Amino acid sequence: EADIYQTPRYLVIGTGKKITLECSQTMGHDKMYWYQQDPGMELHLIHYSYGVNSTEKGDLSSESTVSRIRTEHFPLTLESARPSHTSQYLCASSDRGEESNQPQHFGDGTRLSIL
Amino acid sequence: KNQVEQSPQSLIILEGKNCTLQCNYTVSPFSNLRWYKQDTGRGPVSLTIMTFSENTKSNGRYTATLDADTKQSSLHITASQLSDSASYICVVSDRGSTLGRLYFGRGTQLTVWP
């Protein structure tokens, strides 16, 4: 089992609220990722990081922001939640080295519902 | 356009039976192909990773094959169990960037009945 944790698992909250989704990993991985997944659809990369103080936007445009102050912690923040942000958010990490040999380890996700 | 297509979209089989899931991709240049298992309400878990030079890889009752010439992969599950009920996701990585861009399929939803 991979040691990557996401909290909360479920969140139902009203429009306009500020939200932070937490992601922590205890494997010492340099690379971390945030994906968005809707039912029956493929995962879309929204943010990634190669290490402390490194963050980049992914392929899917997102109004969320991320930070990487510590290796083990990669939180995602929505400043003002909207119903269009309703989705499942998955955090992942992988070790350094050849990309071809490194699987991504996923957390169990946060299912976010904005009313 | 780089794409990953999986078939069937869903599949129901009886416990103990075998099944094969398909993945076709157009990703180029190709780096590796991964199969993940995602249980309902959980994150994906890696089953296999295959590079260009590998044409088969096993993980217990799961065997993945890769034909890089035809850009096809399959995941064969032997002697299915109830716990195999999950979504199986095919993911292809390219070599076009440092990130090793990942292209995800939409998954095949497998249900195993007793």
Tab-separated table of C-alpha atoms in Angstrom:
chain	number	residue	atom	x	y	z
A	1	GLU	CA	0.000	0.000	0.000
A	2	ALA	CA	1.221	3.474	-0.910
A	3	ASP	CA	1.565	5.995	1.883
A	4	ILE	CA	-0.247	8.970	0.420
A	5	TYR	CA	-3.154	10.523	2.231
A	6	GLN	CA	-5.851	12.967	1.246
A	7	THR	CA	-8.248	14.854	3.471
A	8	PRO	CA	-11.098	15.354	3.602
A	9	ARG	CA	-12.482	12.316	1.747
A	10	TYR	CA	-15.787	14.086	1.143
A	11	LEU	CA	-16.678	17.777	1.265
A	12	VAL	CA	-20.019	19.444	0.605
A	13	ILE	CA	-19.825	23.207	0.829
A	14	GLY	CA	-21.565	26.337	-0.385
A	15	THR	CA	-20.633	28.604	-3.267
A	16	GLY	CA	-18.043	31.275	-2.553
A	17	LYS	CA	-16.232	29.451	0.241
A	18	LYS	CA	-12.461	29.067	0.322
A	19	ILE	CA	-11.404	25.405	0.239
A	20	THR	CA	-8.097	23.661	0.832
A	21	LEU	CA	-7.674	20.004	-0.078
A	22	GLU	CA	-4.812	18.352	1.761
A	23	CYS	CA	-2.377	15.801	0.351
A	24	SER	CA	0.549	14.278	2.209
A	25	GLN	CA	2.953	11.471	1.371
A	26	THR	CA	5.483	9.742	3.604
A	27	MET	CA	7.581	8.140	0.863
A	28	GLY	CA	9.932	11.080	0.322
A	29	HIS	CA	8.859	11.399	-3.316
A	30	ASP	CA	10.001	14.524	-5.146
A	31	LYS	CA	7.207	14.531	-7.722
A	32	MET	CA	3.595	15.201	-6.809
A	33	TYR	CA	0.494	15.690	-8.915
A	34	TRP	CA	-3.151	16.761	-8.713
A	35	TYR	CA	-5.738	15.232	-11.030
A	36	GLN	CA	-9.418	15.924	-11.557
A	37	GLN	CA	-11.731	13.011	-12.384
A	38	ASP	CA	-15.412	13.104	-13.264
A	39	PRO	CA	-17.551	9.913	-13.313
A	40	GLY	CA	-16.811	7.709	-16.323
A	41	MET	CA	-14.196	10.113	-17.611
A	42	GLU	CA	-10.420	10.069	-17.794
A	43	LEU	CA	-8.141	11.730	-15.250
A	44	HIS	CA	-6.966	15.223	-16.135
A	45	LEU	CA	-3.750	16.697	-14.754
A	46	ILE	CA	-4.339	20.119	-13.193
A	47	HIS	CA	-1.093	20.739	-11.241
A	48	TYR	CA	2.281	19.115	-10.665
A	49	SER	CA	5.470	19.704	-8.726
A	50	TYR	CA	9.003	18.400	-9.110
A	51	GLY	CA	10.087	19.397	-5.639
A	52	VAL	CA	9.990	22.066	-2.946
A	53	ASN	CA	9.075	25.518	-4.308
A	54	SER	CA	8.358	24.008	-7.743
A	55	THR	CA	4.777	24.099	-9.079
A	56	GLU	CA	3.412	24.005	-12.603
A	57	LYS	CA	-0.024	24.022	-14.189
A	58	GLY	CA	-1.169	20.862	-15.916
A	59	ASP	CA	-3.108	20.259	-19.083
A	60	LEU	CA	-6.564	21.085	-17.758
A	61	SER	CA	-7.148	24.708	-16.919
A	62	SER	CA	-8.097	25.066	-13.285
A	63	GLU	CA	-8.898	28.001	-11.044
A	64	SER	CA	-7.203	26.229	-8.169
A	65	THR	CA	-3.709	26.968	-6.867
A	66	VAL	CA	-1.120	24.741	-5.199
A	67	SER	CA	1.951	25.169	-3.020
A	68	ARG	CA	4.941	22.956	-2.192
A	69	ILE	CA	6.676	24.298	0.902
A	70	ARG	CA	7.586	20.831	2.210
A	71	THR	CA	8.429	17.694	0.252
A	72	GLU	CA	5.683	15.673	1.855
A	73	HIS	CA	2.857	18.202	1.547
A	74	PHE	CA	1.072	19.426	-1.610
A	75	PRO	CA	-2.192	21.229	-0.769
A	76	LEU	CA	-4.657	22.498	-3.371
A	77	THR	CA	-6.691	25.657	-2.750
A	78	LEU	CA	-9.830	27.068	-4.301
A	79	GLU	CA	-10.262	30.713	-3.255
A	80	SER	CA	-13.955	30.891	-4.120
A	81	ALA	CA	-15.722	27.621	-4.820
A	82	ARG	CA	-18.307	27.364	-7.583
A	83	PRO	CA	-20.654	24.524	-8.639
A	84	SER	CA	-18.416	23.930	-11.698
A	85	HIS	CA	-15.672	22.833	-9.284
A	86	THR	CA	-17.718	19.811	-8.245
A	87	SER	CA	-15.566	16.781	-9.025
A	88	GLN	CA	-13.219	14.195	-7.569
A	89	TYR	CA	-9.682	15.394	-6.921
A	90	LEU	CA	-6.887	12.824	-6.818
A	91	CYS	CA	-3.375	13.461	-5.532
A	92	ALA	CA	-0.420	11.321	-6.637
A	93	SER	CA	3.321	11.099	-6.128
A	94	SER	CA	6.235	9.340	-7.809
A	95	ASP	CA	9.901	8.835	-7.134
A	96	ARG	CA	12.720	10.458	-9.069
A	97	GLY	CA	14.375	8.496	-11.840
A	98	GLU	CA	13.434	7.347	-15.324
A	99	GLU	CA	9.786	8.168	-15.928
A	100	SER	CA	9.298	4.788	-17.557
A	101	ASN	CA	10.063	2.943	-14.344
A	102	GLN	CA	8.177	5.042	-11.865
A	103	PRO	CA	4.523	4.327	-11.185
A	104	GLN	CA	2.418	7.062	-9.699
A	105	HIS	CA	1.019	6.302	-6.266
A	106	PHE	CA	-2.445	7.747	-5.766
A	107	GLY	CA	-4.354	8.835	-2.719
A	108	ASP	CA	-8.014	7.865	-2.350
A	109	GLY	CA	-9.234	11.255	-3.478
A	110	THR	CA	-11.477	14.034	-2.226
A	111	ARG	CA	-15.000	14.076	-3.584
A	112	LEU	CA	-15.986	17.740	-3.664
A	113	SER	CA	-19.547	18.995	-4.077
A	114	ILE	CA	-20.269	22.701	-4.323
A	115	LEU	CA	-23.876	23.690	-3.724
B	1	LYS	CA	-4.035	13.886	-31.648
B	2	ASN	CA	-2.703	11.698	-28.837
B	3	GLN	CA	-5.443	9.465	-27.524
B	4	VAL	CA	-6.050	6.312	-25.517
B	5	GLU	CA	-9.187	4.285	-26.260
B	6	GLN	CA	-10.353	1.386	-24.114
B	7	SER	CA	-12.868	-1.332	-24.831
B	8	PRO	CA	-15.258	-2.530	-23.761
B	9	GLN	CA	-16.615	0.353	-21.719
B	10	SER	CA	-18.092	-2.149	-19.261
B	11	LEU	CA	-18.000	-5.896	-18.792
B	12	ILE	CA	-19.812	-8.390	-16.578
B	13	ILE	CA	-18.363	-11.858	-16.005
B	14	LEU	CA	-18.941	-14.730	-13.606
B	15	GLU	CA	-16.516	-15.500	-10.845
B	16	GLY	CA	-13.799	-17.892	-11.949
B	17	LYS	CA	-13.959	-16.890	-15.613
B	18	ASN	CA	-11.180	-15.206	-17.583
B	19	CYS	CA	-11.479	-11.906	-19.421
B	20	THR	CA	-9.434	-9.598	-21.630
B	21	LEU	CA	-9.575	-5.818	-21.720
B	22	GLN	CA	-8.316	-3.830	-24.701
B	23	CYS	CA	-6.416	-0.580	-25.073
B	24	ASN	CA	-5.567	1.172	-28.354
B	25	TYR	CA	-3.467	4.295	-28.407
B	26	THR	CA	-2.170	6.894	-30.838
B	27	VAL	CA	0.384	8.470	-28.483
B	28	SER	CA	3.677	9.299	-30.127
B	29	PRO	CA	6.544	9.206	-29.373
B	30	PHE	CA	5.817	6.275	-27.069
B	31	SER	CA	7.578	5.806	-23.738
B	32	ASN	CA	5.615	3.322	-21.675
B	33	LEU	CA	2.158	1.889	-21.079
B	34	ARG	CA	0.629	1.348	-17.661
B	35	TRP	CA	-2.434	-0.465	-16.400
B	36	TYR	CA	-4.077	0.720	-13.203
B	37	LYS	CA	-6.902	-0.774	-11.137
B	38	GLN	CA	-9.296	1.675	-9.482
B	39	ASP	CA	-11.752	0.372	-6.908
B	40	THR	CA	-14.910	2.388	-6.355
B	41	GLY	CA	-14.158	5.362	-4.119
B	42	ARG	CA	-10.399	4.709	-4.113
B	43	GLY	CA	-7.400	5.977	-6.032
B	44	PRO	CA	-5.857	4.018	-8.923
B	45	VAL	CA	-3.284	1.360	-8.063
B	46	SER	CA	-0.533	0.413	-10.503
B	47	LEU	CA	-0.703	-3.131	-11.923
B	48	THR	CA	1.966	-3.140	-14.644
B	49	ILE	CA	4.314	-0.817	-16.529
B	50	MET	CA	5.718	-1.821	-19.940
B	51	THR	CA	8.295	-0.037	-22.046
B	52	PHE	CA	8.744	-0.261	-25.821
B	53	SER	CA	10.930	-3.352	-25.599
B	54	GLU	CA	8.577	-5.360	-23.396
B	55	ASN	CA	5.671	-7.256	-24.906
B	56	THR	CA	4.291	-8.977	-21.817
B	57	LYS	CA	4.316	-8.472	-18.081
B	58	SER	CA	2.491	-10.310	-15.321
B	59	ASN	CA	1.362	-9.375	-11.838
B	60	GLY	CA	-0.303	-12.366	-10.218
B	61	ARG	CA	-3.492	-13.162	-12.127
B	62	TYR	CA	-3.055	-10.062	-14.290
B	63	THR	CA	-1.087	-10.316	-17.545
B	64	ALA	CA	-0.568	-7.313	-19.787
B	65	THR	CA	0.609	-7.508	-23.379
B	66	LEU	CA	1.911	-4.776	-25.636
B	67	ASP	CA	2.228	-4.609	-29.410
B	68	ALA	CA	4.062	-1.358	-30.075
B	69	ASP	CA	3.782	-1.816	-33.833
B	70	THR	CA	-0.003	-1.868	-33.861
B	71	LYS	CA	-0.213	0.370	-30.757
B	72	GLN	CA	-2.389	-2.062	-28.896
B	73	SER	CA	-2.312	-3.471	-25.386
B	74	SER	CA	-4.468	-5.955	-23.536
B	75	LEU	CA	-4.952	-6.863	-19.905
B	76	HIS	CA	-5.890	-10.486	-19.285
B	77	ILE	CA	-7.401	-11.468	-15.946
B	78	THR	CA	-7.294	-15.153	-15.089
B	79	ALA	CA	-9.717	-16.958	-12.765
B	80	SER	CA	-11.571	-13.791	-11.816
B	81	GLN	CA	-12.530	-13.053	-8.225
B	82	LEU	CA	-15.199	-10.792	-6.750
B	83	SER	CA	-12.434	-8.417	-5.669
B	84	ASP	CA	-11.495	-7.884	-9.314
B	85	SER	CA	-14.631	-5.747	-9.707
B	86	ALA	CA	-13.174	-2.308	-10.465
B	87	SER	CA	-12.339	0.122	-13.244
B	88	TYR	CA	-9.187	-0.758	-15.198
B	89	ILE	CA	-7.409	2.228	-16.671
B	90	CYS	CA	-4.858	2.195	-19.486
B	91	VAL	CA	-2.306	5.027	-19.358
B	92	VAL	CA	0.288	5.821	-22.019
B	93	SER	CA	3.316	8.054	-21.508
B	94	ASP	CA	5.134	9.938	-24.241
B	95	ARG	CA	8.725	11.040	-24.457
B	96	GLY	CA	7.928	14.481	-25.739
B	97	SER	CA	8.689	16.330	-22.552
B	98	THR	CA	10.598	16.082	-19.313
B	99	LEU	CA	7.349	15.360	-17.508
B	100	GLY	CA	6.624	12.277	-19.594
B	101	ARG	CA	3.094	13.372	-20.350
B	102	LEU	CA	0.494	10.770	-19.332
B	103	TYR	CA	-2.554	10.078	-21.469
B	104	PHE	CA	-5.392	8.352	-19.629
B	105	GLY	CA	-8.114	6.145	-21.048
B	106	ARG	CA	-11.614	6.323	-19.595
B	107	GLY	CA	-11.335	2.828	-18.183
B	108	THR	CA	-13.233	-0.443	-18.485
B	109	GLN	CA	-15.680	-1.064	-15.652
B	110	LEU	CA	-15.461	-4.762	-14.759
B	111	THR	CA	-18.094	-6.417	-12.606
B	112	VAL	CA	-17.566	-9.964	-11.367
B	113	TRP	CA	-20.713	-11.788	-10.265
B	114	PRO	CA	-20.757	-14.759	-7.900
